[in-house]
Short mmCIF file of C-alpha atoms in Angstrom, two decimals:
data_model
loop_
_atom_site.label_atom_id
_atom_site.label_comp_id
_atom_site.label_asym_id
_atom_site.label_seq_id
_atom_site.Cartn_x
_atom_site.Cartn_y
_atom_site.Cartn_z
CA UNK R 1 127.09 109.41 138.72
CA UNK R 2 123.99 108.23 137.56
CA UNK R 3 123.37 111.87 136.11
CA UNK R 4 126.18 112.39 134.61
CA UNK R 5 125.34 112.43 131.02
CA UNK R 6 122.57 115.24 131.10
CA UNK R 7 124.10 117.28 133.12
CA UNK R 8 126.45 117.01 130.62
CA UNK R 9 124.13 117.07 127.45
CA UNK R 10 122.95 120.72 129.52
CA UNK R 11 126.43 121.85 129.97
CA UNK R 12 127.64 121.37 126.20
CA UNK R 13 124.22 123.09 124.69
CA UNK R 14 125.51 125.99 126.92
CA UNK R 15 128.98 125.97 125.87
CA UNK R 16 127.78 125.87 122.31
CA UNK R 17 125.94 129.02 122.57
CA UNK R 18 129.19 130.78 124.38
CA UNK R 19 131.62 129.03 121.90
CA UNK R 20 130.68 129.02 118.31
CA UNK R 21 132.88 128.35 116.24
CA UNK R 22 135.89 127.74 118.13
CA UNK R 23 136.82 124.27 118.00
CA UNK R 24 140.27 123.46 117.73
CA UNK R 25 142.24 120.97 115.50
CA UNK R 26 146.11 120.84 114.87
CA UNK R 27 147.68 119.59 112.12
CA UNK R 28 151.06 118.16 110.95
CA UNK R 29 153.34 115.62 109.10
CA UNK R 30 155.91 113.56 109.80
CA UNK R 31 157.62 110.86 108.66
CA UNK R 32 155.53 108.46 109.77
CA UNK R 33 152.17 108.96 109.01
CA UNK R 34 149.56 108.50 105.67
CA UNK R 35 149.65 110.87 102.91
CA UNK R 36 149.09 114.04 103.15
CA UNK R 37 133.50 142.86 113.10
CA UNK R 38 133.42 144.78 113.72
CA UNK R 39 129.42 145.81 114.11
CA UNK R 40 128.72 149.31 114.64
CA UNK R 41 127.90 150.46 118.07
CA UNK R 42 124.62 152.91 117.50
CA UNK R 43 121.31 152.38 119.01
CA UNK R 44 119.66 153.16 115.64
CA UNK R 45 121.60 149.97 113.99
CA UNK R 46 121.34 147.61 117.52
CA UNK R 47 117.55 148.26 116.70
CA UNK R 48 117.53 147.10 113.56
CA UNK R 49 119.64 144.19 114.25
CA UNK R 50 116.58 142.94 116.97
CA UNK R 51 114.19 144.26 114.29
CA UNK R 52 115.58 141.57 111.33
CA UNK R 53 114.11 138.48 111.32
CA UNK R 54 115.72 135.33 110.77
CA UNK R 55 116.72 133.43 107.81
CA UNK R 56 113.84 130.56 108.61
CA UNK R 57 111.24 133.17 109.37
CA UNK R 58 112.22 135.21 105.88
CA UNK R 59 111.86 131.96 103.71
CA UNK R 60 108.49 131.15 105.47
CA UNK R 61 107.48 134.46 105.14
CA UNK R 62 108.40 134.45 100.91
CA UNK R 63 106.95 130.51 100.88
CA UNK R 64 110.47 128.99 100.00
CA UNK R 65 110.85 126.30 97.52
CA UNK R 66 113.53 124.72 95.78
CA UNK R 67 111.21 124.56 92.51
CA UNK R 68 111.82 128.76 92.42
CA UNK R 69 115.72 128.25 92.07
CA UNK R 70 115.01 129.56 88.44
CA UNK R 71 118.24 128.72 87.04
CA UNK R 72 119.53 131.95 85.94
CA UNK R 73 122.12 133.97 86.51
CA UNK R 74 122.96 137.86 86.14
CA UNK R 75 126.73 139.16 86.31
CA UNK R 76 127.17 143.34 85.77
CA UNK R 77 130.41 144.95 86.06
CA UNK R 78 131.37 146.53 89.60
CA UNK R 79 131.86 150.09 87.66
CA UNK R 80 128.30 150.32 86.62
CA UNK R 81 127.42 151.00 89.92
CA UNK R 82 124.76 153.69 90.76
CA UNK R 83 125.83 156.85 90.42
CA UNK R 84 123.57 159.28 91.86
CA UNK R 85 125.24 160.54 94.95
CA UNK R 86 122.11 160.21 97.31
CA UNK R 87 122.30 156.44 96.31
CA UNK R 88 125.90 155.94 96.57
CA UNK R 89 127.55 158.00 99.28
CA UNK R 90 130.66 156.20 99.16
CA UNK R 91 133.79 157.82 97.78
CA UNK R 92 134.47 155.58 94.76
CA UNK R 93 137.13 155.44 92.23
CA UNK R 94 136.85 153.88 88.67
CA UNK R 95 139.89 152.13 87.88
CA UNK R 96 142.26 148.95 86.27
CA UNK R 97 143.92 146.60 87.99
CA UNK R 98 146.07 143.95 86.70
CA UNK R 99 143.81 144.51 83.20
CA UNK R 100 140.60 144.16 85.77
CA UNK R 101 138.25 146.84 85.15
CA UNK R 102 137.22 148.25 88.94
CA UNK R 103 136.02 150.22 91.30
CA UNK R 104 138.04 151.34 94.69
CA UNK R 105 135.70 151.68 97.62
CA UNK R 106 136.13 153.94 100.60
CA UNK R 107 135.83 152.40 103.96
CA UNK R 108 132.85 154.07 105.01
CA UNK R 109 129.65 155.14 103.02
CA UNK R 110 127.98 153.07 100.49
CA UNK R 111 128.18 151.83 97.07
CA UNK R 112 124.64 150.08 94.71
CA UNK R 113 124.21 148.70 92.04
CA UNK R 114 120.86 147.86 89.96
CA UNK R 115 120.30 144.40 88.85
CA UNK R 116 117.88 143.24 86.65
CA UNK R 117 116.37 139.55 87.71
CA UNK R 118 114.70 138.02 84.63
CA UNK R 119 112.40 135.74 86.25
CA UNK R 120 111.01 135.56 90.57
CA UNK R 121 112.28 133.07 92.44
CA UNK R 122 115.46 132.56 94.92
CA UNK R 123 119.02 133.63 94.34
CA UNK R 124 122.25 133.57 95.75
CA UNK R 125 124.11 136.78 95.64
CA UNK R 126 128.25 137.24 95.13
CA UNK R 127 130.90 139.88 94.46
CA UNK R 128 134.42 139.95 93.11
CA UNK R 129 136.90 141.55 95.52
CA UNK R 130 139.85 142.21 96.33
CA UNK R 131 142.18 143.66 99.13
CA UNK R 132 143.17 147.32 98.62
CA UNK R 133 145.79 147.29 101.42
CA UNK R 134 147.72 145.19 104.19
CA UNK R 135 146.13 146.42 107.02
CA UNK R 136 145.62 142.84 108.87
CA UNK R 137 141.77 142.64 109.34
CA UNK R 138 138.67 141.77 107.47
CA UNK R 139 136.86 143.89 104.82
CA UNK R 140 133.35 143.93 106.52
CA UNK R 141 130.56 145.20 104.71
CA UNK R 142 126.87 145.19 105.43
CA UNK R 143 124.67 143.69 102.71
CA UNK R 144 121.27 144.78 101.65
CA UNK R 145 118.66 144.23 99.14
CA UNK R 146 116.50 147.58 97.81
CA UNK R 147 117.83 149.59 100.67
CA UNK R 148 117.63 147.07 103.99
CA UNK R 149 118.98 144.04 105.50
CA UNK R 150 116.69 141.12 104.51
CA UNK R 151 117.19 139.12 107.60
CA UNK R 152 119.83 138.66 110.43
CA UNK R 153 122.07 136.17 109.08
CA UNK R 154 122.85 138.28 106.02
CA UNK R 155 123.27 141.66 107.58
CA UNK R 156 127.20 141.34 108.19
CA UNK R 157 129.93 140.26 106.02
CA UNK R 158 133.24 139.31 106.38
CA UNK R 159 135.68 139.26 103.26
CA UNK R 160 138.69 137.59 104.53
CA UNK R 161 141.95 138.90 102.58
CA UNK R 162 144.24 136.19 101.63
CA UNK R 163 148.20 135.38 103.26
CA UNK R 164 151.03 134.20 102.43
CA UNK R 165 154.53 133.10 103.98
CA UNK R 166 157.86 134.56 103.01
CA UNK R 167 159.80 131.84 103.03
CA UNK R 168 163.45 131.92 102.51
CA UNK R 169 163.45 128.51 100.96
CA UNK R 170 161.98 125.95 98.87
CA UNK R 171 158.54 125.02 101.00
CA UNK R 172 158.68 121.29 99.37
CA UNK R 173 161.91 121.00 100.86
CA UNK R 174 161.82 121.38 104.46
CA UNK R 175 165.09 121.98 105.43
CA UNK R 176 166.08 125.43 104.90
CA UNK R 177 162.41 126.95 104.59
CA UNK R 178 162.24 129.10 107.72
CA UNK R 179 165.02 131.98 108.80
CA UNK R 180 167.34 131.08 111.82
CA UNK R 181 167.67 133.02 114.79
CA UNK R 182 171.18 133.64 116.11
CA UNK R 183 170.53 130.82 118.38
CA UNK R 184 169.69 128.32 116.00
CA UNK R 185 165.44 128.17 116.49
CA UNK R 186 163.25 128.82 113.57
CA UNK R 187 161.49 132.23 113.70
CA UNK R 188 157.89 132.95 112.37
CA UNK R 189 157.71 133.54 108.78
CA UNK R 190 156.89 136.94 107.23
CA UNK R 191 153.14 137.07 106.30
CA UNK R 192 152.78 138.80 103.03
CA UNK R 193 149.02 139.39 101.76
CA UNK R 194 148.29 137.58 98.31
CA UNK R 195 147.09 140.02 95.37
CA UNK R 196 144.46 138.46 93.66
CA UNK R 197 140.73 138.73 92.92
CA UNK R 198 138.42 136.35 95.18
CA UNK R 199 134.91 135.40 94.31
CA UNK R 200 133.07 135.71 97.79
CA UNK R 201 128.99 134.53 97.91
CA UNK R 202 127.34 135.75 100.79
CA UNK R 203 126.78 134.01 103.56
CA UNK R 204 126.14 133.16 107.16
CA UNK R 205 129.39 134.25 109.08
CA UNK R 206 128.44 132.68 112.62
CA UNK R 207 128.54 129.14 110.02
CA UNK R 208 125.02 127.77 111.30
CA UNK R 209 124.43 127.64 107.38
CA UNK R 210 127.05 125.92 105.07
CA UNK R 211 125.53 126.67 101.69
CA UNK R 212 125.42 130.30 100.27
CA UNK R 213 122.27 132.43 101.55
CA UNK R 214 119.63 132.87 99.08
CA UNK R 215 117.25 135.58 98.47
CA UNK R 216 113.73 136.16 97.01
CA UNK R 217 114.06 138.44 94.25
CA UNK R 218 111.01 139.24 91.99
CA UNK R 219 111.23 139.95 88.49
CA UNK R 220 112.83 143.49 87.48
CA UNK R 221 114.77 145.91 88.88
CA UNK R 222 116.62 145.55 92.02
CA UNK R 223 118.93 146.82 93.87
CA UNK R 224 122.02 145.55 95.82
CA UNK R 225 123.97 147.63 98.52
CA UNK R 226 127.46 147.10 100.60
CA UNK R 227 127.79 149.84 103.47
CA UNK R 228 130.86 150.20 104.57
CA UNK R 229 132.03 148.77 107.93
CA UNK R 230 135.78 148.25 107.41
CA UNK R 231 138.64 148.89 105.54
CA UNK R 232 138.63 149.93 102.31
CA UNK R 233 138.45 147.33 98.46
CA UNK R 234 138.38 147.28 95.28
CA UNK R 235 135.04 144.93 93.25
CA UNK R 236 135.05 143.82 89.66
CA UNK R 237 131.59 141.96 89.32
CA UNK R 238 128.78 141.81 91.25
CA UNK R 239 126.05 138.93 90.27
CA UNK R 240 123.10 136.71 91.31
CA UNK R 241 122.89 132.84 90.49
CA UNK R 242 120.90 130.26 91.51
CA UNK R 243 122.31 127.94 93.91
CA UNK R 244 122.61 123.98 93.04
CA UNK R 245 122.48 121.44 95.64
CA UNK R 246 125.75 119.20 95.83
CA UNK R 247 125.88 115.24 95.25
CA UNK R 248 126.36 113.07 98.25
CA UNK R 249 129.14 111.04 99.07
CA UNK R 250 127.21 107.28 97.62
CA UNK R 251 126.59 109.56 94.13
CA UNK R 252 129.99 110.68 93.93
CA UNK R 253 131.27 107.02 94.18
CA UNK R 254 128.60 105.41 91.65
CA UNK R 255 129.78 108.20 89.60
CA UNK R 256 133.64 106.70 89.85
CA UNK R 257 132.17 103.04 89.55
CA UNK R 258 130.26 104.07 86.45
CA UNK R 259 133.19 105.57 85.02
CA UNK R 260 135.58 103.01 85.66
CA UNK R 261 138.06 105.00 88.14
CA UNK R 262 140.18 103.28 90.55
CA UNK R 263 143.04 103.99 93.04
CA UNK R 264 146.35 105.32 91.24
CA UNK R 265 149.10 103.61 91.07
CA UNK R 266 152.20 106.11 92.65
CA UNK R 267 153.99 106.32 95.10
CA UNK R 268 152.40 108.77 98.48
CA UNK R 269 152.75 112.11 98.63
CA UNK R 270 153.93 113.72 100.96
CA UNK R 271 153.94 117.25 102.39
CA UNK R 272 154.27 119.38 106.03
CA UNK R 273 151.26 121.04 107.52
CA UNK R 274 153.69 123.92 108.55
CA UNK R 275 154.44 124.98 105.09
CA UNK R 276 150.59 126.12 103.59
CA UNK R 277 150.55 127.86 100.37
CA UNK R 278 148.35 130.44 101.75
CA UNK R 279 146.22 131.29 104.60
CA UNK R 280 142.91 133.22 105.04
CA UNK R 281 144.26 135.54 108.30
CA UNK R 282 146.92 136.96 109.48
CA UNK R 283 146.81 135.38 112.97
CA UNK R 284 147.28 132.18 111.52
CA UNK R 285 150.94 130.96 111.08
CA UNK R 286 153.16 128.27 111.62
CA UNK R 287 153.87 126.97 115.54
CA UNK R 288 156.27 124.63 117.29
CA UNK R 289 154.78 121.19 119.21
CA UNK R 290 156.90 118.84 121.35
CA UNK R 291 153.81 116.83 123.04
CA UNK R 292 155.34 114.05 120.48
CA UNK R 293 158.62 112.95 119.88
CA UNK R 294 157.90 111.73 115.95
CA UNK R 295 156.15 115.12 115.12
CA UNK R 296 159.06 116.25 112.77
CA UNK R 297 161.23 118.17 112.45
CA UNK R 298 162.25 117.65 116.30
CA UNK R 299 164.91 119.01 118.40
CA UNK R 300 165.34 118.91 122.20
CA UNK R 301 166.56 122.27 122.82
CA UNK R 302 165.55 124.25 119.73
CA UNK R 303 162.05 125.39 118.27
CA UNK R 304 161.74 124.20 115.09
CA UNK R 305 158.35 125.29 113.23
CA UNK R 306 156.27 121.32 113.05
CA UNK R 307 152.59 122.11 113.07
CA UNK R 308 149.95 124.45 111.68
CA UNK R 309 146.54 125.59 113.58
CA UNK R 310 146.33 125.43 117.20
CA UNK R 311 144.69 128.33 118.77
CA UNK R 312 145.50 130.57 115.77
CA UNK R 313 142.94 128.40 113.70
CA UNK R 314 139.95 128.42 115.84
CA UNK R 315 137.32 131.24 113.87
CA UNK R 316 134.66 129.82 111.66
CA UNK R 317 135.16 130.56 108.29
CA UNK R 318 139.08 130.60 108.46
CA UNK R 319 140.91 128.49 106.35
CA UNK R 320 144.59 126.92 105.33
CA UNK R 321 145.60 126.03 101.49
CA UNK R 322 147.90 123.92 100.25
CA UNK R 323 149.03 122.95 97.31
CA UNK R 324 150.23 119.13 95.80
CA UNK R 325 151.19 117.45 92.78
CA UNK R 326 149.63 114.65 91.48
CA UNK R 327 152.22 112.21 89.47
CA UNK R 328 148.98 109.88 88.14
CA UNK R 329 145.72 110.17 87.51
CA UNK R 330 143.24 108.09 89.42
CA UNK R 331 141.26 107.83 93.38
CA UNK R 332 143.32 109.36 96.36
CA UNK R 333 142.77 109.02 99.97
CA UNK R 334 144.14 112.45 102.02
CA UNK R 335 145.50 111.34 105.12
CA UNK R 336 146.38 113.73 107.93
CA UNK R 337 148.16 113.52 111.12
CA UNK R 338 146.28 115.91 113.60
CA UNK R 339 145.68 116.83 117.37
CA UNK R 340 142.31 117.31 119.05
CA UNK R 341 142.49 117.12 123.04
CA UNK R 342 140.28 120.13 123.73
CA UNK R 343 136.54 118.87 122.92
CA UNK R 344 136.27 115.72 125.14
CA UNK R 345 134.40 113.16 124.13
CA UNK R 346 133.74 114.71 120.73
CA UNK R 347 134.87 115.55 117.59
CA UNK R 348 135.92 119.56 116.08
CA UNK R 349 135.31 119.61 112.15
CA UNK R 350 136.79 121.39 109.18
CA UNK R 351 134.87 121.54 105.69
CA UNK R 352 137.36 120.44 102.92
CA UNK R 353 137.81 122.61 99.47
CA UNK R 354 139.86 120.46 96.12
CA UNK R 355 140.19 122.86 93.91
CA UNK R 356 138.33 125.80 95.33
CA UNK R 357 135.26 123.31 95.46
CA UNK R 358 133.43 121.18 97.60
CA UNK R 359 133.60 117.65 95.56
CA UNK R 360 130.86 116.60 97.49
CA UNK R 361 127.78 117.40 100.15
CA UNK R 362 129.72 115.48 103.31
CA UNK R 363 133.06 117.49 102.02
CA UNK R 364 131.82 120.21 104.44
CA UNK R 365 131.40 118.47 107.67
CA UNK R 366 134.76 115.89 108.06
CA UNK R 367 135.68 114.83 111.60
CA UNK R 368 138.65 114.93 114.00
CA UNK R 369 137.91 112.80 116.86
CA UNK R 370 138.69 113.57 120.15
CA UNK R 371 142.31 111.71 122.13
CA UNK R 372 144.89 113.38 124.49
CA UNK R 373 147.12 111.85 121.98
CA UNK R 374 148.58 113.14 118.35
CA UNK R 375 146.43 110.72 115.79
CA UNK R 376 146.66 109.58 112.03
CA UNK R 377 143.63 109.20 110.02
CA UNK R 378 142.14 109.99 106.56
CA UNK R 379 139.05 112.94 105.91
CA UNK R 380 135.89 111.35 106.49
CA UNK R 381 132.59 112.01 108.31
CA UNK R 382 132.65 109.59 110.66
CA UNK R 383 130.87 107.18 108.70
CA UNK R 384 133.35 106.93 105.74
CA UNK R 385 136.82 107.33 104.98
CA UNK R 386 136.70 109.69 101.64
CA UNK R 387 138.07 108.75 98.53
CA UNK R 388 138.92 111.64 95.99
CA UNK R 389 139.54 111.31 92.03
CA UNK R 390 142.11 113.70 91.13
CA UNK R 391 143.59 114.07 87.62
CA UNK R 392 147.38 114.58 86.85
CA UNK R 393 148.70 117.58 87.59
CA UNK R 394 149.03 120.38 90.13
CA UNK R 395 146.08 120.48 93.23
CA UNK R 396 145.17 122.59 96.24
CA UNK R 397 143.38 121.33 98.71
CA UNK R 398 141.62 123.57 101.80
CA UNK R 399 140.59 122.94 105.37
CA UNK R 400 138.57 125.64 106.49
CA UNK R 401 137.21 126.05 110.32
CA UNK R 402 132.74 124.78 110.71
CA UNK R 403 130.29 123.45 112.99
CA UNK R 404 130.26 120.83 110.81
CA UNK R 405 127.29 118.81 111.97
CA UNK R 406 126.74 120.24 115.05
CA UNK R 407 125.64 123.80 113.29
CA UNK R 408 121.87 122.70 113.39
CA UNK R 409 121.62 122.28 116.92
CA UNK R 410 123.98 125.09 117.43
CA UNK R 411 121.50 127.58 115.46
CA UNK R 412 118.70 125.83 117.20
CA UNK R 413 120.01 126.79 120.50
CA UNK R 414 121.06 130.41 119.56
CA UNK R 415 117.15 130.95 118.65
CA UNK R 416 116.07 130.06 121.92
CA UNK R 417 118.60 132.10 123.64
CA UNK R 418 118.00 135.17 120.80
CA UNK R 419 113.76 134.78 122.04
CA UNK R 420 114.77 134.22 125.72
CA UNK R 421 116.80 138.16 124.62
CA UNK R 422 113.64 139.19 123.43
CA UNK R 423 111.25 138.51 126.35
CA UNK R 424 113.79 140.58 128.88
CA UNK R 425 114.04 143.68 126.15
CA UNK R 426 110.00 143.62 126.22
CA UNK R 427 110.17 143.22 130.37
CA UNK R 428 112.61 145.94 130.13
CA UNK R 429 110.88 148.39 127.78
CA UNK R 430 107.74 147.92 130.02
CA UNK R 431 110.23 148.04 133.99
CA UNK R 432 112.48 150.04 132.67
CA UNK R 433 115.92 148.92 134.01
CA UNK R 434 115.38 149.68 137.79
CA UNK R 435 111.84 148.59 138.32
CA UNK R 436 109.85 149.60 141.27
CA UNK R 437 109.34 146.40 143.12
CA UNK R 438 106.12 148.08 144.65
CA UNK R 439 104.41 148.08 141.46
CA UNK R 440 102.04 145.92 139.99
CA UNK R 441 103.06 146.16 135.95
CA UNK R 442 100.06 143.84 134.78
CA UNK R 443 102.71 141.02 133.45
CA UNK R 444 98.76 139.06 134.30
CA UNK R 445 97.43 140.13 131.05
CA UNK R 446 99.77 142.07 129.03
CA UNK R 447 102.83 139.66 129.12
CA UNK R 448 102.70 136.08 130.79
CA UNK R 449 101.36 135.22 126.98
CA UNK R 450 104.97 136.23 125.30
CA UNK R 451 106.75 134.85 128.48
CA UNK R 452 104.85 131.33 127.61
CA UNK R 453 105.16 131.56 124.06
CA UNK R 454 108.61 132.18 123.56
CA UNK R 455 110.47 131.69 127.24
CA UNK R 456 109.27 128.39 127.96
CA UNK R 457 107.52 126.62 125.69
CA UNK R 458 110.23 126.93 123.00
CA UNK R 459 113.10 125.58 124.69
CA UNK R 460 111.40 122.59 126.35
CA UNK R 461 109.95 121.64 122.91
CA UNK R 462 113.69 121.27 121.95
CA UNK R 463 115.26 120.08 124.43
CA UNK R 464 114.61 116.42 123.67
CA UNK R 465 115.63 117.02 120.07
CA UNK R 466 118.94 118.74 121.82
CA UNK R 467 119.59 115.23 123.42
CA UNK R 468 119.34 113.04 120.91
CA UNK R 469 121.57 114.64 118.58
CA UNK R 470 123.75 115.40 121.35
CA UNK R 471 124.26 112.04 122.75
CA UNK R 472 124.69 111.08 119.23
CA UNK R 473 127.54 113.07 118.87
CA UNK R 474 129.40 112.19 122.11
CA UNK R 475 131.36 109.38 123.14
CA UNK R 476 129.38 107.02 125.51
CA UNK R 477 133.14 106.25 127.21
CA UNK R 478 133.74 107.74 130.48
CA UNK R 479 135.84 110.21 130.74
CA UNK R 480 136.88 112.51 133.73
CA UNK R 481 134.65 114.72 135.55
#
């Protein structure tokens, strides 16, 4: 057993490249516990997915620096689009919507706009939607800049539309909230989808990259594109800022020493994890657990709805909102009671929204630990058990699916796998896929260079790096083999 660990050090790296994004955590209350693409299928677009480079390659390429986040920002209004017809062959209609000026845009075709950048540098890039209909999948665009894709991670995006649950009573009351079947179990909620405007930056969907994507625009005219993948939306604003780096955790708590905050003084609050506000999909809803007797509501012979997430919470990017009320001003810790028995030995993260924002840098990377047991803890990255100021009044708070920490080694990995892709496409474009084995092809001279450069010599230069982030990550306690 002596091996044991690398092999399984080798084994996870593997899994990560199969299984991005889909770590599991549960989540409920009880009485107990703390406080509470579709991608098009044409050769002509699979070839200019393997032409894009990546996001690291396009900032070396433009010399990327924070000093050329200029600080501006540019908003225009979605119905100045372009209008020339060769430009935008979407079909598009100009209209209001809950006193929102608009556009509607077709599912398929394409819609620009021109945007004029006042000064070169980088810039993140966003858009005002909003769902047009209740069909139950993504809006999925793809996104370029004057006419193409400016690197992999940016080409496809996913707007999720936002859910929420019928209920037939009073969610901060638990009894009564869900309809009875004729034999007394609780049945699933009616999803209803939300109608309201959501500001969406773009990003990288596959979640190696937490912060927004930026962009090198220069100075003048450009020009920014959506082609239509699926489903059909309406935009109010489309607009370029410059992104600004969060505070970490020790700034965020010098900041509430320097201004004199401390713990406030009420009574816990208290809520269930099967009664969310709203929800990002439509696969995600409330479920029934009886792994532990205290998990409430309980009942031997009848399914009563007790916990949220599961399998139906397992994508990167979706998320679960709920909402609080806060009877005092002051510092709160969030305490959850959650499930994670899938990821031995390791911990499955969620990135952590109070008010529609990140409060801080390590807000997007808190950890669930790994037991075959239901556990009770507070959000915190391992390191440090977060403490949040929150002012008197009404809150939401959302726990949204990441790699958390492990996204650097995961987007390591996927590189070496992507150039390991490359090298058989070029020893297939020069075999063809049935090569004669009594031929000679010259790999000699015209291809044990690539074959070196990028199939070999790549992944053993990480593989050490791999390890030690790897073991940092997983429990030195043994656990079955």
């Amino acid at each position: 057993m002596r091996n044991s660990k690398p092999k399984k050090l080798t084994a996870l790296v593997l899994a990560l490249v199969m299984l991005i994004g889909s770590t599991v955590t549960v989540f409920a209350a009880d009485g107990d516990s703390g406080t509470a693409g579709t991608q098009s299928g044409t050769l002509t677009e699979l070839g200019s997915d393997y032409a894009l480079i990546g996001y690291e390659s396009y900032k070396t390429k433009y010399n990327y620096s924070t000093d050329m986040r200029t600080g501006e920002e540019v908003t225009v209004s979605a119905v100045d689009y372009v209008k020339d017809p060769e430009v935008t062959t979407a079909e598009v209609e100009e209209t209001t919507v809950d006193g929102v000026d608009c556009i509607l845009v077709s599912e398929s075709g394409s819609v620009s706009w021109k945007i004029d950048i006042p000064e070169t540098g980088w810039y993140c890039v966003r858009f005002v939607y909003r769902a047009a209909n209740d069909r139950t999948t993504d809006i999925e665009r793809v996104f370029k800049i004057n006419g193409k894709a400016p690197y992999s991670e940016a080409r496809y995006q996913n707007m999720n539309k936002i859910w929420h649950f019928d209920y037939v009573g009073d969610p901060s009351e638990r009894d009564g909230v869900f309809e009875l079947g004729s034999t007394g179990n609780e049945l699933r909620p009616a999803t209803v989808l939300s109608q309201e405007w959501t500001d969406y930056s773009v990003k990288d969907t596959d979640g190696y990259y937490t912060a927004p994507l930026e962009f090198y625009l220069e100075k003048g005219e450009n020009t920014i594109t959506l082609d239509g993948v699926r489903d059909k939306a309406y935009f109010s604003e489309v607009g370029v800022y410059t992104y600004e780096e969060l505070p970490s955790y020790e700034d965020v708590l010098k900041e509430y020493e320097s201004k004199g905050y401390e713990p406030a003084d009420t009574d816990p609050i208290y809520f269930e994890a099967e009664t969310p506000d709203k929800v990002s999909n439509y696969t995600i809803y409330p479920i029934y657990d009886r792994s532990s007797a205290i998990t409430s509501p309980q009942d031997k012979s009848k399914i009563l709805r007790n916990t949220m997430g599961g399998d139906k919470w397992v994508t990167n990017g979706q998320w679960i909102s709920y909402s609080f009320e806060c009877e005092e001003s002051g510092l709160y810790q969030i305490g959850i009671r959650f499930s994670q028995d899938v990821l031995k030995g390791m911990y499955t993260s969620r990135a952590v929204r109070i008010d529609g924002e990140y409060p801080f840098e390590e807000a997007k990377a808190c950890q669930f630990p790994y037991d075959n047991k239901w556990q009770t803890g507070y959000l915190g990255d391992g390191n440090n058990e977060f403490r949040f100021y929150l002012e008197k009044g009404t809150h939401t708070i959302e726990l949204e699916v990441c790699l958390g920490s492990l996204s650097d080694v995961v987007r390591q990995v996927d590189s070496v796998v992507n150039s390991l892709n490359n090298d058989y496409m070029s020893i297939v474009e020069l075999t063809g896929a049935d090569p004669d084995e009594y031929r000679d092809y010259g790999f000699t001279y015209c291809f044990l260079a690539g074959i070196v450069d990028r199939g070999i010599s790549k992944p053993s230069g990480y593989d050490n790096d791999f390890r030690n982030v790897i073991s940092d990550i997983i429990s030195d306690e043994p656990t079955e083999t």
